[in-house]
Structure formats: structure tokens, C-alpha cells
Amino acid sequence: MIIEIEPYPAAVSAIEKRLAELGKEDRMQDVLKKAVNEVAGLAKDRIYEEVHDTYTLKGFKKADIKKKNSTVRNIGATLTVRGEPLGVGKYYQHRKGSKRNGARVKILRASMLQELEVQNGQSVYKAFMAKMKSGHEGVFQRVPGKYMKKHMPGRNTKGREAIKEIVSLSKAKAAEMVYEREGMYTELQEELTFRLHKHMNAVIGGST
């Protein structure tokens, strides 16, 4: 996920015009850089807090949100979060199942732990915890209609239903969803306009 932090062209033109009227057009780049970089920092903090408050996603750190600041050559700043879908057994809140109940998973902090299962005809496939030969541990589920072609080492598994790991949101997708849900684009634009005027007034007043 990539978020571009850049002010509306109309806002930039208005600030530029005002500074030119006062003979301070050479300070325009300073005003832009300060405003954009400050808002990019606020956006990074906000996204991190919203993801942490919304999802049980483990290991999501502020450092996962990479910030590229505004420069003289590039007015806009960018926030980037990358990553593949994550296994719920390692990265989300879960509870190991019993013989009767399947593994339970909780993705949203506001929700309850829910048992995962798939029904295919008369058969019910419950999720379960398992540790692979590689040492990887996760929450898995059998795949109806798909069968293993070979025996696993030391086990008679040929002909049994294949298994797949249950995954959920990636760090990037979680960040994208809170950004869109919270309407951050509009809020950031309003904050950008405010800070552009703040730094413009500081230049006009001679405090910077």
C-alpha cells in the first residue's frame, strides 16, 4: 500500500501567490516541505494507532510504515506498507482447538474468538493447529475435494484431504483498510491546508 501526501494544487497556488506578493517566493519550497513532512508524520502515527486498535495483528510496528519525505524535487511525501497475507496462527490472536472444537481465531479486537470450519455436504472440516516439518506452526484446514498424492515422511497420508494454512490480512491490507474506513484522505488534506498557512504566516512574520 502506498499513500501519497500532497496538497491540493489550488492550496499551493494560493500560498505561492501570497508569498510572491510579499517578495518571499523563494521561501515557498520551505513552506511546502515543512507542511507536507509534518502531515506525513502525523499520518504514519495515525495509521499505526488505528491498525493496532482495530486488529489483533501481532508484530505490526511503526517501522513497518516507511516514510519518504518531501524534497525540493518532489513536493509529495509517501507512506509505504508492504507484505503478503499473514498466517493467523502466528500473527493474529487464536486459541488451539480440542478434539471436539476446532481452533478459534480473532481478527478484529472488537469481535469474539470464533471457531473456523467449512461444511462440504455432510462433512464438517474444523480448523486445527499443526506444526510442519520445517518447524512452521499455524492454523490449518483440510481442503474438500483435494487429496494428497504422496505420503508425508513417517505418516500414511496419501489419499487424505490436502490441508492449507488459514491466512488473513497482510500488514499492508490492514493499513489500507483503516486509511479508507477512517476517511483519512480528507482529514490529511485539511491538516495540510492548515499547516501551509501556518508556515506561510511564520515566513511573513519573520519568525522562520
PDB file of C-alpha atoms in Angstrom:
ATOM      1  CA  MET A   1       0.000   0.000   0.000  1.00  0.00           C
ATOM      2  CA  ILE A   2       1.322   3.453  -0.929  1.00  0.00           C
ATOM      3  CA  ILE A   3      -0.205   6.703   0.338  1.00  0.00           C
ATOM      4  CA  GLU A   4       0.715   9.975  -1.346  1.00  0.00           C
ATOM      5  CA  ILE A   5       0.757  13.046   0.908  1.00  0.00           C
ATOM      6  CA  GLU A   6       0.465  16.070  -1.368  1.00  0.00           C
ATOM      7  CA  PRO A   7      -1.590  19.283  -1.020  1.00  0.00           C
ATOM      8  CA  TYR A   8      -4.334  20.379  -3.380  1.00  0.00           C
ATOM      9  CA  PRO A   9      -2.909  22.398  -6.330  1.00  0.00           C
ATOM     10  CA  ALA A  10      -5.327  25.234  -5.508  1.00  0.00           C
ATOM     11  CA  ALA A  11      -3.944  25.492  -1.974  1.00  0.00           C
ATOM     12  CA  VAL A  12      -0.367  25.543  -3.272  1.00  0.00           C
ATOM     13  CA  SER A  13      -1.207  28.246  -5.827  1.00  0.00           C
ATOM     14  CA  ALA A  14      -2.830  30.452  -3.196  1.00  0.00           C
ATOM     15  CA  ILE A  15       0.184  30.236  -0.874  1.00  0.00           C
ATOM     16  CA  GLU A  16       2.574  30.785  -3.757  1.00  0.00           C
ATOM     17  CA  LYS A  17       0.671  33.876  -4.893  1.00  0.00           C
ATOM     18  CA  ARG A  18       0.636  35.400  -1.405  1.00  0.00           C
ATOM     19  CA  LEU A  19       4.368  34.885  -0.882  1.00  0.00           C
ATOM     20  CA  ALA A  20       5.123  36.340  -4.331  1.00  0.00           C
ATOM     21  CA  GLU A  21       3.115  39.485  -3.471  1.00  0.00           C
ATOM     22  CA  LEU A  22       5.397  40.000  -0.472  1.00  0.00           C
ATOM     23  CA  GLY A  23       8.594  39.210  -2.362  1.00  0.00           C
ATOM     24  CA  LYS A  24       9.125  35.978  -0.447  1.00  0.00           C
ATOM     25  CA  GLU A  25       8.517  33.481  -3.262  1.00  0.00           C
ATOM     26  CA  ASP A  26      11.943  31.939  -2.600  1.00  0.00           C
ATOM     27  CA  ARG A  27      10.558  30.532   0.680  1.00  0.00           C
ATOM     28  CA  MET A  28       7.796  28.545  -0.996  1.00  0.00           C
ATOM     29  CA  GLN A  29       9.718  25.288  -1.046  1.00  0.00           C
ATOM     30  CA  ASP A  30      10.465  25.578   2.677  1.00  0.00           C
ATOM     31  CA  VAL A  31       6.788  26.118   3.449  1.00  0.00           C
ATOM     32  CA  LEU A  32       5.783  23.132   1.341  1.00  0.00           C
ATOM     33  CA  LYS A  33       8.400  20.759   2.749  1.00  0.00           C
ATOM     34  CA  LYS A  34       7.616  21.596   6.361  1.00  0.00           C
ATOM     35  CA  ALA A  35       3.854  21.244   5.944  1.00  0.00           C
ATOM     36  CA  VAL A  36       3.972  18.024   3.915  1.00  0.00           C
ATOM     37  CA  ASN A  37       6.554  16.291   6.111  1.00  0.00           C
ATOM     38  CA  GLU A  38       4.724  17.179   9.306  1.00  0.00           C
ATOM     39  CA  VAL A  39       1.452  15.795   7.980  1.00  0.00           C
ATOM     40  CA  ALA A  40       3.186  12.655   6.701  1.00  0.00           C
ATOM     41  CA  GLY A  41       4.486  12.078  10.227  1.00  0.00           C
ATOM     42  CA  LEU A  42       1.000  12.558  11.680  1.00  0.00           C
ATOM     43  CA  ALA A  43      -0.441  10.151   9.104  1.00  0.00           C
ATOM     44  CA  LYS A  44       2.136   7.495   9.983  1.00  0.00           C
ATOM     45  CA  ASP A  45       1.263   7.737  13.683  1.00  0.00           C
ATOM     46  CA  ARG A  46      -2.469   7.670  12.980  1.00  0.00           C
ATOM     47  CA  ILE A  47      -2.332   4.603  10.711  1.00  0.00           C
ATOM     48  CA  TYR A  48      -0.233   2.703  13.228  1.00  0.00           C
ATOM     49  CA  GLU A  49      -2.632   3.521  16.078  1.00  0.00           C
ATOM     50  CA  GLU A  50      -5.746   2.625  14.057  1.00  0.00           C
ATOM     51  CA  VAL A  51      -4.336  -0.743  12.923  1.00  0.00           C
ATOM     52  CA  HIS A  52      -3.289  -1.562  16.481  1.00  0.00           C
ATOM     53  CA  ASP A  53      -6.702  -0.580  17.875  1.00  0.00           C
ATOM     54  CA  THR A  54      -8.704  -2.385  15.163  1.00  0.00           C
ATOM     55  CA  TYR A  55      -6.927  -5.704  14.597  1.00  0.00           C
ATOM     56  CA  THR A  56      -5.235  -8.304  16.793  1.00  0.00           C
ATOM     57  CA  LEU A  57      -2.361  -8.273  14.302  1.00  0.00           C
ATOM     58  CA  LYS A  58       0.873  -9.122  16.110  1.00  0.00           C
ATOM     59  CA  GLY A  59       4.246  -7.738  15.141  1.00  0.00           C
ATOM     60  CA  PHE A  60       2.890  -4.659  13.345  1.00  0.00           C
ATOM     61  CA  LYS A  61       5.369  -1.918  14.202  1.00  0.00           C
ATOM     62  CA  LYS A  62       5.535   1.741  13.334  1.00  0.00           C
ATOM     63  CA  ALA A  63       8.763   0.917  11.477  1.00  0.00           C
ATOM     64  CA  ASP A  64       6.675  -1.172   9.041  1.00  0.00           C
ATOM     65  CA  ILE A  65       5.305   2.125   7.718  1.00  0.00           C
ATOM     66  CA  LYS A  66       8.102   3.572   5.599  1.00  0.00           C
ATOM     67  CA  LYS A  67       8.032   7.368   5.197  1.00  0.00           C
ATOM     68  CA  LYS A  68       9.714   9.168   2.317  1.00  0.00           C
ATOM     69  CA  ASN A  69       9.846  12.896   2.978  1.00  0.00           C
ATOM     70  CA  SER A  70       9.102  15.752   0.639  1.00  0.00           C
ATOM     71  CA  THR A  71      12.134  17.188  -1.156  1.00  0.00           C
ATOM     72  CA  VAL A  72      12.867  20.130  -3.434  1.00  0.00           C
ATOM     73  CA  ARG A  73      12.473  17.882  -6.484  1.00  0.00           C
ATOM     74  CA  ASN A  74       9.409  16.031  -5.223  1.00  0.00           C
ATOM     75  CA  ILE A  75       6.773  18.011  -3.337  1.00  0.00           C
ATOM     76  CA  GLY A  76       4.814  14.995  -2.100  1.00  0.00           C
ATOM     77  CA  ALA A  77       5.749  12.633   0.724  1.00  0.00           C
ATOM     78  CA  THR A  78       4.858   8.934   0.634  1.00  0.00           C
ATOM     79  CA  LEU A  79       3.972   6.283   3.185  1.00  0.00           C
ATOM     80  CA  THR A  80       4.528   2.660   2.146  1.00  0.00           C
ATOM     81  CA  VAL A  81       3.469  -0.582   3.847  1.00  0.00           C
ATOM     82  CA  ARG A  82       4.255  -3.908   2.178  1.00  0.00           C
ATOM     83  CA  GLY A  83       3.673  -7.571   2.933  1.00  0.00           C
ATOM     84  CA  GLU A  84       1.862 -10.781   1.999  1.00  0.00           C
ATOM     85  CA  PRO A  85      -1.278 -12.203   3.706  1.00  0.00           C
ATOM     86  CA  LEU A  86      -0.322 -13.460   7.160  1.00  0.00           C
ATOM     87  CA  GLY A  87      -0.998 -16.815   8.808  1.00  0.00           C
ATOM     88  CA  VAL A  88      -3.458 -16.399  11.663  1.00  0.00           C
ATOM     89  CA  GLY A  89      -1.564 -18.920  13.799  1.00  0.00           C
ATOM     90  CA  LYS A  90       1.409 -16.602  14.191  1.00  0.00           C
ATOM     91  CA  TYR A  91       0.206 -13.078  13.574  1.00  0.00           C
ATOM     92  CA  TYR A  92      -3.351 -12.948  14.964  1.00  0.00           C
ATOM     93  CA  GLN A  93      -4.982 -13.848  18.252  1.00  0.00           C
ATOM     94  CA  HIS A  94      -6.008 -17.504  18.280  1.00  0.00           C
ATOM     95  CA  ARG A  95      -6.687 -20.431  20.575  1.00  0.00           C
ATOM     96  CA  LYS A  96      -5.792 -24.056  19.998  1.00  0.00           C
ATOM     97  CA  GLY A  97      -8.796 -26.342  19.497  1.00  0.00           C
ATOM     98  CA  SER A  98      -9.719 -29.568  21.286  1.00  0.00           C
ATOM     99  CA  LYS A  99     -10.949 -32.919  19.962  1.00  0.00           C
ATOM    100  CA  ARG A 100     -14.456 -31.548  19.934  1.00  0.00           C
ATOM    101  CA  ASN A 101     -13.853 -27.950  18.909  1.00  0.00           C
ATOM    102  CA  GLY A 102     -11.694 -26.534  16.158  1.00  0.00           C
ATOM    103  CA  ALA A 103      -9.125 -23.773  16.554  1.00  0.00           C
ATOM    104  CA  ARG A 104     -10.585 -20.357  17.269  1.00  0.00           C
ATOM    105  CA  VAL A 105      -9.395 -17.110  15.713  1.00  0.00           C
ATOM    106  CA  LYS A 106      -9.991 -13.442  16.470  1.00  0.00           C
ATOM    107  CA  ILE A 107      -9.026 -10.902  13.799  1.00  0.00           C
ATOM    108  CA  LEU A 108     -10.880  -7.791  14.985  1.00  0.00           C
ATOM    109  CA  ARG A 109     -10.292  -6.623  18.548  1.00  0.00           C
ATOM    110  CA  ALA A 110     -13.983  -5.789  18.889  1.00  0.00           C
ATOM    111  CA  SER A 111     -15.078  -9.334  17.957  1.00  0.00           C
ATOM    112  CA  MET A 112     -15.079 -12.681  19.771  1.00  0.00           C
ATOM    113  CA  LEU A 113     -12.848 -15.692  19.208  1.00  0.00           C
ATOM    114  CA  GLN A 114     -14.642 -17.683  16.523  1.00  0.00           C
ATOM    115  CA  GLU A 115     -14.308 -21.346  15.626  1.00  0.00           C
ATOM    116  CA  LEU A 116     -13.344 -21.837  11.980  1.00  0.00           C
ATOM    117  CA  GLU A 117     -14.990 -24.566   9.961  1.00  0.00           C
ATOM    118  CA  VAL A 118     -16.049 -25.427   6.411  1.00  0.00           C
ATOM    119  CA  GLN A 119     -19.034 -27.630   5.603  1.00  0.00           C
ATOM    120  CA  ASN A 120     -18.986 -29.796   2.478  1.00  0.00           C
ATOM    121  CA  GLY A 121     -22.086 -31.956   2.137  1.00  0.00           C
ATOM    122  CA  GLN A 122     -22.398 -33.980   5.331  1.00  0.00           C
ATOM    123  CA  SER A 123     -18.791 -33.355   6.344  1.00  0.00           C
ATOM    124  CA  VAL A 124     -17.610 -30.520   8.582  1.00  0.00           C
ATOM    125  CA  TYR A 125     -13.933 -29.554   8.426  1.00  0.00           C
ATOM    126  CA  LYS A 126     -12.686 -27.798  11.545  1.00  0.00           C
ATOM    127  CA  ALA A 127      -9.533 -25.712  11.713  1.00  0.00           C
ATOM    128  CA  PHE A 128      -6.634 -27.110  13.728  1.00  0.00           C
ATOM    129  CA  MET A 129      -3.159 -26.165  14.905  1.00  0.00           C
ATOM    130  CA  ALA A 130      -0.274 -28.045  13.291  1.00  0.00           C
ATOM    131  CA  LYS A 131       3.492 -27.854  13.067  1.00  0.00           C
ATOM    132  CA  MET A 132       5.125 -28.583   9.739  1.00  0.00           C
ATOM    133  CA  LYS A 133       8.374 -30.491   9.231  1.00  0.00           C
ATOM    134  CA  SER A 134      10.058 -27.156   8.527  1.00  0.00           C
ATOM    135  CA  GLY A 135       9.142 -26.038  12.035  1.00  0.00           C
ATOM    136  CA  HIS A 136       6.465 -23.627  10.817  1.00  0.00           C
ATOM    137  CA  GLU A 137       3.391 -23.654  13.060  1.00  0.00           C
ATOM    138  CA  GLY A 138      -0.003 -22.345  12.067  1.00  0.00           C
ATOM    139  CA  VAL A 139      -3.760 -22.811  11.885  1.00  0.00           C
ATOM    140  CA  PHE A 140      -4.722 -25.177   9.055  1.00  0.00           C
ATOM    141  CA  GLN A 141      -7.854 -26.586   7.452  1.00  0.00           C
ATOM    142  CA  ARG A 142      -8.499 -29.549   5.182  1.00  0.00           C
ATOM    143  CA  VAL A 143      -9.483 -28.780   1.579  1.00  0.00           C
ATOM    144  CA  PRO A 144     -12.641 -30.657   0.494  1.00  0.00           C
ATOM    145  CA  GLY A 145     -12.153 -32.472  -2.830  1.00  0.00           C
ATOM    146  CA  LYS A 146      -8.381 -32.060  -2.939  1.00  0.00           C
ATOM    147  CA  TYR A 147      -6.206 -35.008  -1.903  1.00  0.00           C
ATOM    148  CA  MET A 148      -2.568 -35.625  -1.060  1.00  0.00           C
ATOM    149  CA  LYS A 149      -0.699 -37.510  -3.781  1.00  0.00           C
ATOM    150  CA  LYS A 150       2.202 -38.695  -1.646  1.00  0.00           C
ATOM    151  CA  HIS A 151       2.855 -39.948   1.872  1.00  0.00           C
ATOM    152  CA  MET A 152       4.379 -37.419   4.202  1.00  0.00           C
ATOM    153  CA  PRO A 153       7.615 -38.703   5.798  1.00  0.00           C
ATOM    154  CA  GLY A 154       6.747 -41.190   8.523  1.00  0.00           C
ATOM    155  CA  ARG A 155       2.999 -40.834   8.002  1.00  0.00           C
ATOM    156  CA  ASN A 156       0.371 -42.618   5.945  1.00  0.00           C
ATOM    157  CA  THR A 157      -1.202 -39.547   4.373  1.00  0.00           C
ATOM    158  CA  LYS A 158      -1.588 -40.470   0.693  1.00  0.00           C
ATOM    159  CA  GLY A 159      -5.235 -40.140  -0.356  1.00  0.00           C
ATOM    160  CA  ARG A 160      -6.219 -37.955   2.595  1.00  0.00           C
ATOM    161  CA  GLU A 161      -7.612 -34.469   2.024  1.00  0.00           C
ATOM    162  CA  ALA A 162      -4.938 -31.882   1.479  1.00  0.00           C
ATOM    163  CA  ILE A 163      -4.503 -29.097   4.007  1.00  0.00           C
ATOM    164  CA  LYS A 164      -3.949 -25.368   3.628  1.00  0.00           C
ATOM    165  CA  GLU A 165      -2.941 -22.703   6.083  1.00  0.00           C
ATOM    166  CA  ILE A 166      -5.571 -20.131   7.045  1.00  0.00           C
ATOM    167  CA  VAL A 167      -4.341 -16.613   6.380  1.00  0.00           C
ATOM    168  CA  SER A 168      -5.812 -13.186   6.995  1.00  0.00           C
ATOM    169  CA  LEU A 169      -4.956  -9.576   6.277  1.00  0.00           C
ATOM    170  CA  SER A 170      -1.414  -8.561   5.489  1.00  0.00           C
ATOM    171  CA  LYS A 171       0.078  -5.549   7.250  1.00  0.00           C
ATOM    172  CA  ALA A 172      -0.372  -3.575   4.031  1.00  0.00           C
ATOM    173  CA  LYS A 173      -4.049  -4.506   3.680  1.00  0.00           C
ATOM    174  CA  ALA A 174      -4.787  -3.732   7.327  1.00  0.00           C
ATOM    175  CA  ALA A 175      -3.233  -0.274   6.900  1.00  0.00           C
ATOM    176  CA  GLU A 176      -5.152   0.310   3.678  1.00  0.00           C
ATOM    177  CA  MET A 177      -8.481  -0.645   5.260  1.00  0.00           C
ATOM    178  CA  VAL A 178      -8.144   1.687   8.252  1.00  0.00           C
ATOM    179  CA  TYR A 179      -6.950   4.510   5.968  1.00  0.00           C
ATOM    180  CA  GLU A 180     -10.031   4.180   3.765  1.00  0.00           C
ATOM    181  CA  ARG A 181     -12.503   3.440   6.566  1.00  0.00           C
ATOM    182  CA  GLU A 182     -11.464   6.423   8.663  1.00  0.00           C
ATOM    183  CA  GLY A 183     -11.614   8.839   5.718  1.00  0.00           C
ATOM    184  CA  MET A 184      -8.039   9.914   6.363  1.00  0.00           C
ATOM    185  CA  TYR A 185      -7.513  11.430   2.911  1.00  0.00           C
ATOM    186  CA  THR A 186      -9.905  14.312   3.607  1.00  0.00           C
ATOM    187  CA  GLU A 187      -8.548  14.837   7.128  1.00  0.00           C
ATOM    188  CA  LEU A 188      -4.976  14.955   5.862  1.00  0.00           C
ATOM    189  CA  GLN A 189      -5.850  17.483   3.183  1.00  0.00           C
ATOM    190  CA  GLU A 190      -7.469  19.733   5.776  1.00  0.00           C
ATOM    191  CA  GLU A 191      -4.403  19.419   8.007  1.00  0.00           C
ATOM    192  CA  LEU A 192      -2.131  20.161   5.050  1.00  0.00           C
ATOM    193  CA  THR A 193      -4.008  23.363   4.232  1.00  0.00           C
ATOM    194  CA  PHE A 194      -3.829  24.458   7.876  1.00  0.00           C
ATOM    195  CA  ARG A 195      -0.085  23.820   8.100  1.00  0.00           C
ATOM    196  CA  LEU A 196       0.641  25.512   4.780  1.00  0.00           C
ATOM    197  CA  HIS A 197      -0.977  28.674   6.112  1.00  0.00           C
ATOM    198  CA  LYS A 198       0.784  28.278   9.454  1.00  0.00           C
ATOM    199  CA  HIS A 199       4.237  28.115   7.869  1.00  0.00           C
ATOM    200  CA  MET A 200       3.375  30.846   5.358  1.00  0.00           C
ATOM    201  CA  ASN A 201       2.401  33.175   8.202  1.00  0.00           C
ATOM    202  CA  ALA A 202       5.616  32.306  10.029  1.00  0.00           C
ATOM    203  CA  VAL A 203       7.600  33.357   6.933  1.00  0.00           C
ATOM    204  CA  ILE A 204       5.600  36.561   6.562  1.00  0.00           C
ATOM    205  CA  GLY A 205       6.030  37.349  10.247  1.00  0.00           C
ATOM    206  CA  GLY A 206       9.757  36.744  10.032  1.00  0.00           C
ATOM    207  CA  SER A 207       9.811  34.015  12.675  1.00  0.00           C
ATOM    208  CA  THR A 208      11.464  31.490  10.324  1.00  0.00           C
TER     209      THR A 208
END
